[in-house]
C-alpha positions as MATLAB code, in Angstrom:
seq = 'MRGMIRSLLALFAFLVLAVPAQGQIYDVEERLAEHLAACEAGDKWGCGYAIALWQRQDAMSWLLERNVNMHMRACSLGLDGSCWKFERRLEPNPYAPVRADRERFLPMVVSGCENRSTMACWQAASEYYELGDMDRAWDYADRSCRAGFSDGCARRADVEATTGVDPQASYIAACHGNRPGYMRKQAYCEAACTMSDAVSCRTLADMYVRGRDGYQPTDRRERRAVELYERACGLGDSEACNRRG';
ca = [
       6.782  -10.514  -18.024;
       5.002   -7.919  -20.160;
       1.685   -8.966  -18.658;
       3.092   -8.551  -15.147;
       4.386   -5.057  -15.984;
       0.991   -4.060  -17.384;
      -0.702   -5.340  -14.239;
       1.683   -3.386  -12.004;
       1.140   -0.206  -14.010;
      -2.617   -0.686  -13.805;
      -2.380   -1.228  -10.043;
      -0.266    1.906   -9.676;
      -2.815    3.931  -11.645;
      -5.579    2.419   -9.545;
      -3.890    3.455   -6.296;
      -3.069    6.924   -7.555;
      -6.636    7.608   -8.630;
      -8.483    5.807   -5.868;
      -6.386    6.906   -2.870;
      -5.732   10.625   -2.377;
      -2.324   11.898   -1.347;
      -1.973   13.063    2.239;
      -3.745   16.360    2.690;
      -5.578   16.151   -0.642;
      -9.210   17.147   -0.356;
     -11.942   16.314   -2.822;
     -15.632   15.528   -2.803;
     -15.803   11.753   -2.367;
     -19.406   11.541   -3.517;
     -18.608   13.554   -6.624;
     -15.640   11.338   -7.433;
     -17.722    8.246   -6.756;
     -20.441    9.486   -9.107;
     -17.800    9.927  -11.826;
     -16.511    6.378  -11.363;
     -20.014    4.906  -11.308;
     -20.869    6.741  -14.530;
     -17.668    5.458  -16.134;
     -18.486    1.929  -15.007;
     -21.996    2.189  -16.408;
     -20.491    3.387  -19.696;
     -18.324    0.262  -19.909;
     -15.052    1.283  -18.217;
     -13.912   -1.638  -16.069;
     -11.493    0.578  -14.149;
     -14.331    2.931  -13.243;
     -16.003   -0.048  -11.562;
     -12.786   -0.878   -9.725;
     -12.314    2.684   -8.505;
     -15.899    2.796   -7.240;
     -15.335   -0.436   -5.299;
     -12.154    1.022   -3.767;
     -13.937    4.184   -2.659;
     -16.755    2.197   -1.105;
     -14.221    0.188    0.865;
     -12.453    3.342    2.042;
     -15.767    4.604    3.393;
     -16.753    1.290    4.971;
     -14.294   -1.558    5.565;
     -17.181   -4.045    5.546;
     -18.585   -2.883    2.213;
     -17.259   -6.047    0.521;
     -20.052   -7.992    2.236;
     -22.808   -5.888    0.685;
     -24.880   -6.940   -2.317;
     -23.915   -3.644   -3.965;
     -20.266   -4.708   -3.902;
     -21.026   -8.158   -5.315;
     -23.082   -6.653   -8.132;
     -20.306   -4.199   -8.953;
     -17.758   -7.015   -9.169;
     -20.143   -8.859  -11.487;
     -20.259   -5.786  -13.702;
     -16.480   -5.334  -13.583;
     -15.817   -9.005  -14.350;
     -18.167   -8.924  -17.319;
     -16.143   -5.955  -18.593;
     -12.911   -7.956  -18.296;
     -11.453   -6.916  -14.929;
      -9.445   -9.976  -13.854;
      -9.428   -9.004  -10.178;
     -13.205   -8.922  -10.024;
     -13.490  -12.298  -11.731;
     -11.089  -13.671   -9.095;
     -13.515  -12.636   -6.344;
     -15.912  -15.387   -7.387;
     -13.238  -18.003   -6.666;
     -13.016  -16.795   -3.063;
     -12.945  -19.697   -0.613;
     -12.829  -17.962    2.759;
     -15.751  -17.316    5.076;
     -17.894  -15.308    5.069;
     -18.239  -15.473    1.296;
     -20.802  -13.138   -0.291;
     -19.677  -14.265   -3.761;
     -20.622  -17.931   -3.326;
     -24.295  -17.557   -4.343;
     -23.273  -16.063   -7.704;
     -20.581  -18.706   -8.257;
     -23.129  -21.447   -7.590;
     -25.763  -19.942   -9.893;
     -24.722  -20.928  -13.421;
     -27.445  -18.807  -15.016;
     -25.850  -15.707  -13.483;
     -22.228  -16.783  -13.453;
     -21.720  -18.216  -16.928;
     -22.910  -15.158  -18.917;
     -20.727  -12.958  -16.713;
     -17.529  -14.908  -17.365;
     -18.281  -15.435  -21.059;
     -18.578  -11.665  -21.385;
     -15.441  -11.181  -19.303;
     -13.533  -13.534  -21.577;
     -14.695  -11.649  -24.654;
     -13.334   -8.548  -22.915;
      -9.938  -10.268  -22.485;
      -9.988  -11.486  -18.904;
      -7.912  -14.673  -18.872;
      -9.426  -15.598  -15.504;
     -12.928  -15.322  -16.982;
     -11.920  -17.483  -19.958;
     -10.744  -20.210  -17.586;
     -13.922  -19.903  -15.519;
     -16.066  -20.203  -18.648;
     -14.035  -23.226  -19.770;
     -14.577  -24.881  -16.401;
     -18.331  -24.291  -16.571;
     -18.592  -25.783  -20.056;
     -16.376  -28.694  -18.998;
     -18.775  -29.489  -16.167;
     -21.679  -29.212  -18.619;
     -19.984  -31.698  -20.951;
     -19.678  -29.166  -23.798;
     -16.106  -30.066  -24.688;
     -15.864  -27.929  -27.832;
     -16.657  -24.732  -25.950;
     -14.637  -25.842  -22.944;
     -11.562  -26.327  -25.141;
     -12.088  -23.004  -26.940;
     -12.302  -20.951  -23.745;
      -9.479  -22.886  -22.085;
      -7.319  -22.325  -25.160;
      -7.943  -18.568  -25.050;
      -6.897  -18.480  -21.408;
      -3.885  -20.701  -22.014;
      -2.592  -18.778  -25.012;
      -2.724  -15.603  -22.913;
      -0.369  -17.265  -20.408;
      -2.759  -18.298  -17.625;
      -1.671  -21.755  -16.535;
      -5.070  -22.763  -15.161;
      -6.415  -22.382  -18.689;
      -3.711  -24.690  -20.003;
      -4.532  -27.224  -17.295;
      -8.213  -27.154  -18.201;
      -7.317  -27.519  -21.893;
      -5.288  -30.607  -20.983;
      -8.286  -32.018  -19.096;
     -10.530  -31.539  -22.125;
      -7.992  -33.176  -24.435;
      -7.485  -36.127  -22.116;
     -11.259  -36.542  -21.853;
     -11.791  -36.427  -25.609;
      -8.843  -38.629  -26.565;
      -6.598  -35.874  -27.931;
      -2.882  -35.956  -27.070;
      -2.554  -33.487  -24.143;
       1.257  -33.315  -24.077;
       1.513  -29.713  -25.319;
      -1.125  -28.636  -22.816;
       0.631  -30.421  -19.938;
       3.788  -28.508  -20.794;
       1.943  -25.211  -21.191;
       0.155  -25.737  -17.860;
       3.473  -26.285  -16.137;
       5.228  -23.350  -17.851;
       2.343  -20.877  -17.654;
       2.396  -17.832  -15.421;
      -0.219  -16.484  -12.995;
      -1.299  -19.852  -11.594;
      -4.618  -19.878   -9.780;
      -6.493  -22.514   -7.824;
      -5.842  -25.562   -9.992;
      -2.787  -27.519   -8.915;
      -0.079  -27.677  -11.603;
       2.070  -30.341   -9.975;
       0.351  -33.234  -11.755;
       0.742  -31.498  -15.125;
       4.438  -30.829  -14.459;
       4.870  -34.491  -13.479;
       3.284  -35.590  -16.750;
       5.317  -33.171  -18.851;
       8.550  -34.107  -17.070;
       7.815  -37.786  -17.695;
       7.514  -36.826  -21.366;
      11.096  -35.462  -21.117;
      10.350  -31.744  -21.051;
      13.354  -30.297  -19.232;
      11.766  -27.035  -18.058;
       8.829  -28.933  -16.574;
      11.249  -31.114  -14.581;
      12.977  -28.007  -13.268;
       9.666  -26.294  -12.453;
       8.538  -29.379  -10.572;
      11.815  -29.442   -8.659;
      11.293  -25.786   -7.728;
       7.878  -26.687   -6.321;
       9.415  -29.318   -4.069;
      12.106  -26.884   -2.922;
       9.701  -24.027   -2.147;
       6.822  -26.089   -0.897;
       4.495  -24.137   -3.165;
       2.395  -25.162   -6.144;
       1.394  -21.805   -7.533;
      -0.500  -20.165   -4.680;
      -1.043  -23.444   -2.864;
       1.170  -25.288   -0.382;
       2.673  -28.637   -1.262;
       5.247  -30.994    0.263;
       8.889  -30.016    0.481;
      10.983  -32.924   -0.773;
      14.609  -31.950   -1.195;
      15.843  -35.359   -2.348;
      13.139  -35.503   -5.032;
      14.019  -31.954   -6.081;
      17.687  -32.920   -6.558;
      16.640  -35.903   -8.691;
      14.472  -33.657  -10.840;
      17.194  -31.034  -11.247;
      19.523  -33.840  -12.363;
      16.956  -35.031  -14.873;
      16.329  -31.518  -16.192;
      20.067  -30.890  -16.453;
      20.531  -34.150  -18.351;
      17.793  -33.024  -20.729;
      19.743  -29.840  -21.455;
      18.344  -27.245  -19.039;
      21.325  -25.132  -17.911;
      19.392  -23.424  -15.078;
      18.678  -26.826  -13.544;
      22.379  -27.691  -13.770;
      23.149  -24.583  -11.689;
      20.568  -25.513   -9.050;
      21.667  -29.070   -8.370;
      23.903  -28.114   -5.502;
];
């Protein structure tokens, strides 16, 4: 919850600084120069404000190499939103070449993780997992997971399962975590529920009721949801008991 409040406050500040009030007049180029200088000096928000001003001037600026490079800079400085851009799956996708180029992408997300972007930590973990470097993959996934990002917990579970370590705690953390991204959590909730974690059973039931797995669609199965609420209630979860009907 605290993380969500911080994000909302940051977004509010972003909108206040990047978008002028009606009738407010200022020199856009002067303001842009200030944000670019701040970005160059290591202020991730300065990078974000510059991107916003570019987009206000040209709605298609997100397709330009300048925009991609600025998001690379912002991600490396720990701006979660910029790191997210490189997971974009729609077309056209100007971020795909960077995402596919490990020599460019991996240093960016490693730096972003060091600057406390939980998205970047997960991205770094995924890169190291694909490289077979399980020690680094676990370390970066653990950083992301402990900060509450459920994709990081899911990746940590994958590393543990691959290396023969008991992944139960990571299954549970993946299911309970907030800010889910592109990795599906349903399988991790299934595993944790099977291991008799009540909250995971309730979370899984919620998925079947809403037809959503994080940001992704999934099947709506009301009968299965009722069964899971019953199981969670039997395991002592009072919220599940209230949702059975």
